[in-house]
mmCIF file of C-alpha atoms in Angstrom:
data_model
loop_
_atom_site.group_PDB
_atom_site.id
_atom_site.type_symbol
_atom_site.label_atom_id
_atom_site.label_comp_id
_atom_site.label_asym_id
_atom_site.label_seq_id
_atom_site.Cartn_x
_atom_site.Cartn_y
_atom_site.Cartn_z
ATOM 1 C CA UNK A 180 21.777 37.836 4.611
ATOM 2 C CA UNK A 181 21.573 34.248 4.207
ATOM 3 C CA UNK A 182 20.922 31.516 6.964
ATOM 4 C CA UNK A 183 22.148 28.462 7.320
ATOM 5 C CA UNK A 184 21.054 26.199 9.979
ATOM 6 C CA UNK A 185 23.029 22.974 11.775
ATOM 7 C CA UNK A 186 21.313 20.146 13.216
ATOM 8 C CA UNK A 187 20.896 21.547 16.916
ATOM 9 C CA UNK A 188 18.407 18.460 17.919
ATOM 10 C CA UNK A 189 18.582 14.840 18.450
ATOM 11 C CA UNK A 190 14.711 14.587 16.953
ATOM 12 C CA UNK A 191 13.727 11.331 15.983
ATOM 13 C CA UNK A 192 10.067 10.587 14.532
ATOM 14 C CA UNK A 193 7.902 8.532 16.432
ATOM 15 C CA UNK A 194 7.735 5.362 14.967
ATOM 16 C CA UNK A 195 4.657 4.879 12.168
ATOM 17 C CA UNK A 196 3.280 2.853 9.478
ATOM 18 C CA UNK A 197 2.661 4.401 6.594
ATOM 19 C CA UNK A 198 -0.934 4.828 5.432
ATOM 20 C CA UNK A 199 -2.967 7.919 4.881
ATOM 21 C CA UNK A 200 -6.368 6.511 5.664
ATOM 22 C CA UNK A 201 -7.909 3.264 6.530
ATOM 23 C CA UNK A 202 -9.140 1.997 3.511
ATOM 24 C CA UNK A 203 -5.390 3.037 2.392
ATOM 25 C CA UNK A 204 -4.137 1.526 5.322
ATOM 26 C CA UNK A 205 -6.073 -1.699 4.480
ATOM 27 C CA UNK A 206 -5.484 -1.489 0.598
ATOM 28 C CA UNK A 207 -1.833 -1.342 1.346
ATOM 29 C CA UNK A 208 -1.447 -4.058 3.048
ATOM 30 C CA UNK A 209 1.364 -4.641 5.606
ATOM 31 C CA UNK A 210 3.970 -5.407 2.932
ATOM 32 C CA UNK A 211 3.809 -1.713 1.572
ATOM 33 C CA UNK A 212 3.709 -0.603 5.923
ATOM 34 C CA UNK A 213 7.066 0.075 7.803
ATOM 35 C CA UNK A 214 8.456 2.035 10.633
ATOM 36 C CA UNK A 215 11.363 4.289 11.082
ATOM 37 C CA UNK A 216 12.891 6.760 8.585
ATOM 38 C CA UNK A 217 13.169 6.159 5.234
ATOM 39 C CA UNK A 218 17.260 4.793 4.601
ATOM 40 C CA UNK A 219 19.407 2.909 2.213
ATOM 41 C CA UNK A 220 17.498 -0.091 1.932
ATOM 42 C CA UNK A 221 14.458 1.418 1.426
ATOM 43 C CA UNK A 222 16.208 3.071 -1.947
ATOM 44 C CA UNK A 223 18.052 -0.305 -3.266
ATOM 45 C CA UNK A 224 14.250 -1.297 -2.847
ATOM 46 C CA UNK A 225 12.898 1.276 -5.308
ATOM 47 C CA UNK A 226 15.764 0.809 -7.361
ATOM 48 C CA UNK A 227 14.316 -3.115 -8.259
ATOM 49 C CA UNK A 228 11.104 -2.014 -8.016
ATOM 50 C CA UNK A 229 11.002 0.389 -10.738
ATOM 51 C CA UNK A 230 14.150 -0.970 -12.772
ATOM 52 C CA UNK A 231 14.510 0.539 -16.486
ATOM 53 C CA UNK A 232 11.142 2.177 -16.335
ATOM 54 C CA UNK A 233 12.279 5.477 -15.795
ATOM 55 C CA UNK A 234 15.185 7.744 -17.533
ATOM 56 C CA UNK A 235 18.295 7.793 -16.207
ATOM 57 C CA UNK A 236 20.013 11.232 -15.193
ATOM 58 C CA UNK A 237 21.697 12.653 -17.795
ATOM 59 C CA UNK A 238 24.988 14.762 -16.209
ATOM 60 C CA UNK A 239 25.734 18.058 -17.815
ATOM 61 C CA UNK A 240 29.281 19.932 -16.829
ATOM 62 C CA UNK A 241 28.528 23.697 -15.564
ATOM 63 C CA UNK A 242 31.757 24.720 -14.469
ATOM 64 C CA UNK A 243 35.290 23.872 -12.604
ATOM 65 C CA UNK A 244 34.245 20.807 -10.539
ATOM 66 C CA UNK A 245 30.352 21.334 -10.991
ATOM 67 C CA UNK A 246 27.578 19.343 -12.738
ATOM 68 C CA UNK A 247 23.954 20.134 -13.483
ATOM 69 C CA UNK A 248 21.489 16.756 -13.358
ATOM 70 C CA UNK A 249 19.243 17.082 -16.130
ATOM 71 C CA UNK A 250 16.004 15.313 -14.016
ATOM 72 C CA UNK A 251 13.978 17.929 -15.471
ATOM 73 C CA UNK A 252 14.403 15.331 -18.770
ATOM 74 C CA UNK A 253 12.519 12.577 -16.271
ATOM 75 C CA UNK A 254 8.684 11.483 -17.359
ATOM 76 C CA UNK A 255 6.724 14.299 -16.468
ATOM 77 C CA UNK A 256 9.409 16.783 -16.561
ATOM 78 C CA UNK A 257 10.414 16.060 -12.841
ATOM 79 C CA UNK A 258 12.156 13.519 -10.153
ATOM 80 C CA UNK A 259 8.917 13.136 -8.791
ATOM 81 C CA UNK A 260 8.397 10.221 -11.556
ATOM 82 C CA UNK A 261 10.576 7.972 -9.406
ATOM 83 C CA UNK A 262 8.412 8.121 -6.545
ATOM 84 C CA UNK A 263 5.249 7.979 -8.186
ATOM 85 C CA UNK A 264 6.336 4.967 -10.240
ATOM 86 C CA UNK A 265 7.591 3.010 -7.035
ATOM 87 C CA UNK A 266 4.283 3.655 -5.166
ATOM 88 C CA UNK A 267 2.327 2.712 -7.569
ATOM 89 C CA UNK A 268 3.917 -0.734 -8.165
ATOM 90 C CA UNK A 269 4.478 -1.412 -5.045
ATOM 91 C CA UNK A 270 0.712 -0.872 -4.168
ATOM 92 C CA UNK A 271 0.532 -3.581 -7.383
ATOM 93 C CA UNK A 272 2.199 -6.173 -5.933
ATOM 94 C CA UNK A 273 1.036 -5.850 -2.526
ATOM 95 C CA UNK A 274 -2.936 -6.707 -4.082
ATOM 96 C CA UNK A 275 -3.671 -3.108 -2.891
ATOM 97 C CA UNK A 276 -4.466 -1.152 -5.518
ATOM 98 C CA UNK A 277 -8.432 0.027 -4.977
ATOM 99 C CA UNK A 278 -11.176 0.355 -8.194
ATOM 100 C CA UNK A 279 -11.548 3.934 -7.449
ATOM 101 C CA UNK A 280 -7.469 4.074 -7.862
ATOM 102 C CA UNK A 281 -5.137 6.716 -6.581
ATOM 103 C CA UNK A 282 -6.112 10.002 -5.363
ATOM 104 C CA UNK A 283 -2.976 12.775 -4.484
ATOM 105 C CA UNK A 284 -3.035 16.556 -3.464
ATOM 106 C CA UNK A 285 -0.184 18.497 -5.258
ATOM 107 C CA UNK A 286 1.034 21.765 -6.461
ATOM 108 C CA UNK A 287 1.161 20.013 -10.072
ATOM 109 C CA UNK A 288 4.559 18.410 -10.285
ATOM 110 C CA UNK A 289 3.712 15.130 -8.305
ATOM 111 C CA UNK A 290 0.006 14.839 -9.159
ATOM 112 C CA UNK A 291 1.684 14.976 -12.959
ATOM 113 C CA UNK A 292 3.997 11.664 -12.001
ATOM 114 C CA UNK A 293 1.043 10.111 -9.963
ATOM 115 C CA UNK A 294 -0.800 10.782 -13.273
ATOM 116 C CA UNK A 295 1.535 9.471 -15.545
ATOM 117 C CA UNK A 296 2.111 6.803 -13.479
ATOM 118 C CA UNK A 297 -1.015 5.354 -12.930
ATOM 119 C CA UNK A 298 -1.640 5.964 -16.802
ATOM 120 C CA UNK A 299 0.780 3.344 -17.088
ATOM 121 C CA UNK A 300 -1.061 0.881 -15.647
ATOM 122 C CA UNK A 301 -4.339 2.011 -16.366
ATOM 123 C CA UNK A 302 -5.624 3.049 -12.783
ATOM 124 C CA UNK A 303 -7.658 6.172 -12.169
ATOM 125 C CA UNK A 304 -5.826 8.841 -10.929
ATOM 126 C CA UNK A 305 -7.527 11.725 -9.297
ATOM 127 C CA UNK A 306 -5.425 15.038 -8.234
ATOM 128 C CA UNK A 307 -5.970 18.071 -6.138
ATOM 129 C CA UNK A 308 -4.525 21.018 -6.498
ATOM 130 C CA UNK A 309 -4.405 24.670 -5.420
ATOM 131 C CA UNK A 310 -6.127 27.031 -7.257
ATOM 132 C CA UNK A 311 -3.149 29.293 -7.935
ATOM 133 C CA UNK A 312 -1.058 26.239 -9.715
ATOM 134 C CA UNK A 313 0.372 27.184 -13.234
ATOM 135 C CA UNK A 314 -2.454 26.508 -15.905
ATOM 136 C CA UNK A 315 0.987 24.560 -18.290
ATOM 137 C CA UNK A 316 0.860 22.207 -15.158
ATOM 138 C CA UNK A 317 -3.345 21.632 -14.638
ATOM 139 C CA UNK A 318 -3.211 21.256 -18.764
ATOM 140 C CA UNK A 319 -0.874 18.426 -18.816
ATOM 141 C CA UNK A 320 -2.572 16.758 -15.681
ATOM 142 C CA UNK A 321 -5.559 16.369 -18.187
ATOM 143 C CA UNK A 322 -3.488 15.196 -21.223
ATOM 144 C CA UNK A 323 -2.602 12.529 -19.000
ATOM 145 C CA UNK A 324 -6.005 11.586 -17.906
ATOM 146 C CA UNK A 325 -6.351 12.874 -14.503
ATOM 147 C CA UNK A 326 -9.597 14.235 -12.548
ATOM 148 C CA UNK A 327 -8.049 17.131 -11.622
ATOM 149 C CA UNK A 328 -9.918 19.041 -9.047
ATOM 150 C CA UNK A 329 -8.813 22.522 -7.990
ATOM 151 C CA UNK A 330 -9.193 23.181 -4.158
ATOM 152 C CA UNK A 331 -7.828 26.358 -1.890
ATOM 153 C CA UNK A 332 -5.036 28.567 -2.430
ATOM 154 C CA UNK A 333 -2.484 26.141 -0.478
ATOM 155 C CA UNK A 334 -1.688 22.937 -0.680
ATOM 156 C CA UNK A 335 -2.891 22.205 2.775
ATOM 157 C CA UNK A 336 -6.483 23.079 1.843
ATOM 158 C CA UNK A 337 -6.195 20.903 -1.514
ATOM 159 C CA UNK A 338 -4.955 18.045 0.785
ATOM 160 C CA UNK A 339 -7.572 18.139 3.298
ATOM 161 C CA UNK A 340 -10.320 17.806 -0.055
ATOM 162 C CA UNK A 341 -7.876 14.646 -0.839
ATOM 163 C CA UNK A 342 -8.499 13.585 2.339
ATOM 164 C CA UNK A 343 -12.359 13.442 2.177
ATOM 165 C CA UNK A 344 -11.832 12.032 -1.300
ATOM 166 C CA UNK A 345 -10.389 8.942 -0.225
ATOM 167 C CA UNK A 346 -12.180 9.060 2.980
ATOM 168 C CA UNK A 347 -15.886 8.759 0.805
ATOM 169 C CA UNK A 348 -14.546 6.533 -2.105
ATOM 170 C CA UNK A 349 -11.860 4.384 -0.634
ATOM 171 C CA UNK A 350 -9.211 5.232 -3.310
ATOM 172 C CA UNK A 351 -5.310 5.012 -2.412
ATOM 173 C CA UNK A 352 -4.228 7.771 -0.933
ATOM 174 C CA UNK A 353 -0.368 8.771 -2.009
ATOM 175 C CA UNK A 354 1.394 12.273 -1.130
ATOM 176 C CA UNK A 355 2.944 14.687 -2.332
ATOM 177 C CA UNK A 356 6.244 13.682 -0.215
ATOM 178 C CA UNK A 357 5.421 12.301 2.699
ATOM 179 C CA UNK A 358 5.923 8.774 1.890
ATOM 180 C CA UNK A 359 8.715 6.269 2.372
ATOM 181 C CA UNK A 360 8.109 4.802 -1.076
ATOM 182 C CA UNK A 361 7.726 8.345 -2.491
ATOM 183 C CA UNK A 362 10.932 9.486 -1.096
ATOM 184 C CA UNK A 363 12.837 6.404 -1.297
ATOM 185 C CA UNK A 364 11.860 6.409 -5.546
ATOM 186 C CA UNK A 365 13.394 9.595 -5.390
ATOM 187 C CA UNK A 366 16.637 8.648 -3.797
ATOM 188 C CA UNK A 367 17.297 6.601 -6.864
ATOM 189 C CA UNK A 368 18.654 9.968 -8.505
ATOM 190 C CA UNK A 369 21.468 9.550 -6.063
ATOM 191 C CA UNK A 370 22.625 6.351 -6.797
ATOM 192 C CA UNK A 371 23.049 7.263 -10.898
ATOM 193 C CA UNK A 372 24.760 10.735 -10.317
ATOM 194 C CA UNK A 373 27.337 8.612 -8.259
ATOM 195 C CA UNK A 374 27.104 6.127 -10.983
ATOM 196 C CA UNK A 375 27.508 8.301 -13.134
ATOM 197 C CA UNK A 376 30.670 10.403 -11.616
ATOM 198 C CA UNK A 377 31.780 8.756 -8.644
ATOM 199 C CA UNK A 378 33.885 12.321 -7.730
ATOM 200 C CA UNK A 379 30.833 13.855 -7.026
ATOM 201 C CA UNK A 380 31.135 14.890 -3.245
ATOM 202 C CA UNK A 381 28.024 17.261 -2.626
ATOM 203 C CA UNK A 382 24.987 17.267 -4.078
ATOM 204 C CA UNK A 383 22.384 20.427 -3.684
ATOM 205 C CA UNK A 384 18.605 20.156 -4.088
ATOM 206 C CA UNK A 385 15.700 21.993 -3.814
ATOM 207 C CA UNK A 386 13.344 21.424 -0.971
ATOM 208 C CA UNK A 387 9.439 21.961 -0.650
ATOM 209 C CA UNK A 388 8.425 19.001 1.858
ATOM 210 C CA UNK A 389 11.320 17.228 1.518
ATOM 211 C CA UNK A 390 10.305 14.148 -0.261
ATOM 212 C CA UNK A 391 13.656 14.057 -2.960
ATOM 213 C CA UNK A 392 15.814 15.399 -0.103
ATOM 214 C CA UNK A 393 14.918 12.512 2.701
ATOM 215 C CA UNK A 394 15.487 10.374 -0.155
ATOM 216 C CA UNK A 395 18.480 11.469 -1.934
ATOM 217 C CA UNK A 396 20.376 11.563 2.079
ATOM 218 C CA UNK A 397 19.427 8.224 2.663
ATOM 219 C CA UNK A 398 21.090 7.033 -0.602
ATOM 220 C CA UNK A 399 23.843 9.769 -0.174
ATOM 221 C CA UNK A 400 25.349 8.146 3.359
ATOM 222 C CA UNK A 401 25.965 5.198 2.009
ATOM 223 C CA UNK A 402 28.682 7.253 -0.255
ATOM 224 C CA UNK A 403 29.453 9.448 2.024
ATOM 225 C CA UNK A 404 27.917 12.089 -0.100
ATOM 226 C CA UNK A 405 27.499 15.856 1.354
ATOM 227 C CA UNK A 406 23.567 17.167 0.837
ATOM 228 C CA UNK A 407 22.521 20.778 1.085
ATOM 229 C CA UNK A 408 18.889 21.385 1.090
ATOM 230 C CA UNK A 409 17.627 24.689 -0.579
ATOM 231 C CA UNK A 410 15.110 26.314 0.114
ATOM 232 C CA UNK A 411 13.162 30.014 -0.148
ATOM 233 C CA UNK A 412 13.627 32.801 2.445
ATOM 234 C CA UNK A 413 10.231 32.611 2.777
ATOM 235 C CA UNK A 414 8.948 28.654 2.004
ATOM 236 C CA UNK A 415 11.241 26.917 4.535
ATOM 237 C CA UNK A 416 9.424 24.215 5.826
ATOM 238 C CA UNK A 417 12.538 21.826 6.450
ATOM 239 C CA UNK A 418 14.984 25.199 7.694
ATOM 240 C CA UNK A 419 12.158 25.895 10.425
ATOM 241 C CA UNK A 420 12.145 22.129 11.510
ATOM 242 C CA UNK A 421 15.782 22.002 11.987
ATOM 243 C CA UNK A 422 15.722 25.610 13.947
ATOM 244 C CA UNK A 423 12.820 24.115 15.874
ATOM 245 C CA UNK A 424 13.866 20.485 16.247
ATOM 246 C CA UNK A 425 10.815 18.926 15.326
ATOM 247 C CA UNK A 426 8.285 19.790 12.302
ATOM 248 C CA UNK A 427 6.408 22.772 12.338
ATOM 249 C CA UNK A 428 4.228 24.911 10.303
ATOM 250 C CA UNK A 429 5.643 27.723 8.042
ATOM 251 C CA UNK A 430 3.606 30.438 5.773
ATOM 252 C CA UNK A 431 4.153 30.286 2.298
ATOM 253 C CA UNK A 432 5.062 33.023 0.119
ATOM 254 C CA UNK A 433 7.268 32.474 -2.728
ATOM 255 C CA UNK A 434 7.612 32.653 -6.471
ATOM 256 C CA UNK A 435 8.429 29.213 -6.495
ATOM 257 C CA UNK A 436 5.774 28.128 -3.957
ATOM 258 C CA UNK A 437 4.031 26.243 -6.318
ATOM 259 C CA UNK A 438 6.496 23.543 -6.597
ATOM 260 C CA UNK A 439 8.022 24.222 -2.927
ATOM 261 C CA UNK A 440 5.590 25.553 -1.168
ATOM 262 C CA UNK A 441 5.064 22.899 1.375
ATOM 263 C CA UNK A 442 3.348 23.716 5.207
ATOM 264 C CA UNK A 443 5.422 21.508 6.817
ATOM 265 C CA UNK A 444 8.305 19.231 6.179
ATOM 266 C CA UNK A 445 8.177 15.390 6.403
ATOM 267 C CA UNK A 446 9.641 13.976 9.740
ATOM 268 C CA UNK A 447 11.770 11.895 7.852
ATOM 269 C CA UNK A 448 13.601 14.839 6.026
ATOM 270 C CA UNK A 449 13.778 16.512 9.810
ATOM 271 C CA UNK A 450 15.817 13.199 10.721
ATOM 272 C CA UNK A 451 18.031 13.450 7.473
ATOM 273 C CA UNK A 452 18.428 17.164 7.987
ATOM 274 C CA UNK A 453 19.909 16.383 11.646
ATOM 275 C CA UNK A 454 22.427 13.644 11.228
ATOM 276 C CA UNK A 455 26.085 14.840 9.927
ATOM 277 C CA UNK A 456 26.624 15.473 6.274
ATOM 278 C CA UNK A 457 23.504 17.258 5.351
ATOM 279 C CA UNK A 458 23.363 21.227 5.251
ATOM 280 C CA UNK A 459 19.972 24.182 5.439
ATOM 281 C CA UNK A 460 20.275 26.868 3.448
ATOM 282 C CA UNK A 461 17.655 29.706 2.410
ATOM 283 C CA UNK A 462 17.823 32.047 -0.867
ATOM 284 C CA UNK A 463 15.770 35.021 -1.553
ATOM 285 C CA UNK A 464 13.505 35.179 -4.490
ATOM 286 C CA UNK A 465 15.416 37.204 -5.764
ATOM 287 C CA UNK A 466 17.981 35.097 -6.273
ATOM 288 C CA UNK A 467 15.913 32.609 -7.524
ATOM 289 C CA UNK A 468 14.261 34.292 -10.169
ATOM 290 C CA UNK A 469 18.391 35.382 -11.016
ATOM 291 C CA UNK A 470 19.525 31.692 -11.140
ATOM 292 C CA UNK A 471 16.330 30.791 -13.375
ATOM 293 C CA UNK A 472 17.469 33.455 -16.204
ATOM 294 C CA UNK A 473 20.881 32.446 -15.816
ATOM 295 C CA UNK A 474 20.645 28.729 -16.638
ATOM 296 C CA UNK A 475 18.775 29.906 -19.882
ATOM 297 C CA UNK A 476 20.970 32.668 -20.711
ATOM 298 C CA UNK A 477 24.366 30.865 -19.893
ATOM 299 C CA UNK A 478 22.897 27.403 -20.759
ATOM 300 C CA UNK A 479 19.667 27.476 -22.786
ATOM 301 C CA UNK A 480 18.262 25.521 -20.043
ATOM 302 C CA UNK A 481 14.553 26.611 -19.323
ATOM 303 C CA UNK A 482 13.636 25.300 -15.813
ATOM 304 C CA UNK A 483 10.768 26.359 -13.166
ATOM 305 C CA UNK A 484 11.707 28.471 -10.119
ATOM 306 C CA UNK A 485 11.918 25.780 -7.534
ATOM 307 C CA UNK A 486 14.200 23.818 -10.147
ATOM 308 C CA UNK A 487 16.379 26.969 -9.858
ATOM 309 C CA UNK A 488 16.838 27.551 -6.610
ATOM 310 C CA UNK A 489 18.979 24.963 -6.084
ATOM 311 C CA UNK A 490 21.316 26.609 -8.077
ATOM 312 C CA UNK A 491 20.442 29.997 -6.097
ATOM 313 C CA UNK A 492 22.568 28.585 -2.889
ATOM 314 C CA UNK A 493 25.794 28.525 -5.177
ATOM 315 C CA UNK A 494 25.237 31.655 -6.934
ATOM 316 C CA UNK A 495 24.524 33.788 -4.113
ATOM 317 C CA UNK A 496 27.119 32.107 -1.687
ATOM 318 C CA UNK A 497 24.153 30.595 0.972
ATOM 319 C CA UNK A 498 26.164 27.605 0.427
ATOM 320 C CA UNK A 499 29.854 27.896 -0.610
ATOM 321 C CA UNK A 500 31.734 24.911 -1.591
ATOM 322 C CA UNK A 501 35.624 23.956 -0.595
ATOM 323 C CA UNK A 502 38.462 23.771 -3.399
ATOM 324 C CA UNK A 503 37.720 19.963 -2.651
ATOM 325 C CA UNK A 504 34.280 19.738 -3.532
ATOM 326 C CA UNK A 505 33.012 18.587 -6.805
ATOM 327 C CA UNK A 506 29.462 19.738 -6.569
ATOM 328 C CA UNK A 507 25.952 18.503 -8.795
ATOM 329 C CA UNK A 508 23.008 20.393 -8.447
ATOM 330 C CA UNK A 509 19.637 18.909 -9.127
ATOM 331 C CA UNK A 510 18.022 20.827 -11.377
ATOM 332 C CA UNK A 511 14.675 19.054 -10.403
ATOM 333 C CA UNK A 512 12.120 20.154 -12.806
ATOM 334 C CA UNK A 513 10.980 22.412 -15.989
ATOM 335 C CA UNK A 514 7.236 22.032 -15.915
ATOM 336 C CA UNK A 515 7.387 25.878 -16.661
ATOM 337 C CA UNK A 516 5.708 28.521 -18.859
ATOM 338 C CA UNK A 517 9.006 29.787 -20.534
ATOM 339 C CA UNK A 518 7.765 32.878 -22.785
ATOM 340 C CA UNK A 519 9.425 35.277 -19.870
ATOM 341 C CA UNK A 520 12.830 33.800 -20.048
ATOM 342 C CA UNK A 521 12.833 35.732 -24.107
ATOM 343 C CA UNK A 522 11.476 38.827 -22.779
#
């Protein structure tokens, strides 16, 4: 059985600025600090912020009136390039950017873009992540200069070493998600796949804490674009916070937990997830690990398990399209050890 969950609460986050400590919240500086959710100005931002600099979304057909975007093809292998890139100059031109640089707690697909990121501009980048995160991922964190510093078995626990990181050295502290330049880099994926094929109606993505999601709604009303957020039975940070109203904590227990596999949701993707034109689904693993061996047998595409579970909702029917929609899922990443897709 597969739930899907409506906006049921008229939750709004209590205004904030945005800093995660207070040399960060120094560092930043009040031109990088704002209140409210994330929106549609907040992307147009990113958008001139981080111009040419990363790879456009390459559009693949898939089927009658569906498209797969190809933002496993982004730097890094993953969206999360957007964000990381927009951060990081905007910390740039605020004068904000400390010596000790960026520190980040991830599962291995943002601490890669933070990585690659601040390797652009030649700023220390120190990431920490779970114990249990794929060795292909902790390999290429090193190839691209990181101090990568393995810390728990969640990413809670790896966050709370961040934490005491930034807290002793006074480096930046960015996040995985929770971040209105993070998620507002992300939306940018929104604005090419309508760009790109202005039919496009609904778009489904994967969500962990809801970073790409907050961001890809915000762009997505302004087009009057349908989102349906995807996650696992049994990582559903953002499904809980709609059931509940307000974010809570969730246990996490999934094959694709290492991407997704998020404690809690951002209250910015609660407030997406409870205005009109947004959707909650959950998948099984199941079905994920299904959807993951069909893209490569039907498509030759090779993508990790939280890339693929997007795709889950459609295959499995937690989300079922009208005649009328022309649907693009994000398939979000392929940082992935692919040697059991041939078995």
């Amino acid at each position: 059985m597969f739930m899907v969950v409506e906006p049921i609460s008229p939750f709004r986050p209590e205004p904030r600025a945005y800093a995660a400590s207070m040399s960060g919240e120094a560092m930043i500086g009040r031109a990088m600090a704002r209140e409210g959710v994330v929106g549609g100005e907040d992307v147009r931002a990113a958008r001139e912020r981080i111009g040419d600099r990363v790879r456009p979304v390459v559009l693949a057909p898939a089927g009658e009136r569906l498209w797969f975007a190809l933002e496993f093809l982004q730097h890094t292998g993953t969206f999360k390039a957007r964000g990381a890139l927009n951060f990081t100059t905007a910390a740039l031109e605020a004068g904000a950017m400390p010596e000790a640089g960026i520190a980040i707690a991830s599962g291995g697909n943002a601490g890669l873009a933070c990585a690659w990121a601040a390797g652009q501009r030649g700023i220390p980048a120190t990431v920490f992540v779970p114990e249990n995160a794929p060795p292909v991922k902790v390999a290429r964190l090193r190839e691209l200069g990181a101090d990568v510093r393995p810390v728990g078995r969640e990413y809670a626990e790896a966050a709370e070493a961040c934490d005491a990181f930034v807290a002793e050295r006074g480096a930046l502290a960015s996040h995985a998600y929770d971040h209105p330049l993070i998620a507002a880099g992300a939306g940018t994926l929104l604005d090419e796949i309508v760009a790109a094929r202005p039919s496009v109606t609904t778009v489904v993505v994967a969500v962990g804490g809801g970073g790409l999601f907050a961001g890809v709604a915000a762009a997505a009303a302004a087009h009057g674009v349908r989102v349906v957020a995807v996650e696992p039975e049994h990582c559903r940070a953002l499904n809980a916070a709609v059931e509940a109203g307000e974010p809570v904590d969730v246990p996490v227990d999934s094959l694709a937990a290492d991407a997704l596999g998020a404690r809690r949701a951002s209250a910015d993707a609660l407030a997406w997830a409870l205005r009109p034109g947004t959707r909650s689904v959950l998948v099984p693993d199941a079905a994920i690990a299904a959807a993951r061996r069909s893209l490569w047998n039907e498509h030759r595409v090779a993508v990790e398990a939280g890339a693929a579970t997007a795709l889950a909702a459609l295959e499995t029917g937690a989300y079922a399209p009208s005649p009328e929609e022309e649907v693009c899922v994000v398939l979000c990443g392929a940082n992935t050890d692919p040697s059991d897709l041939a078995a």
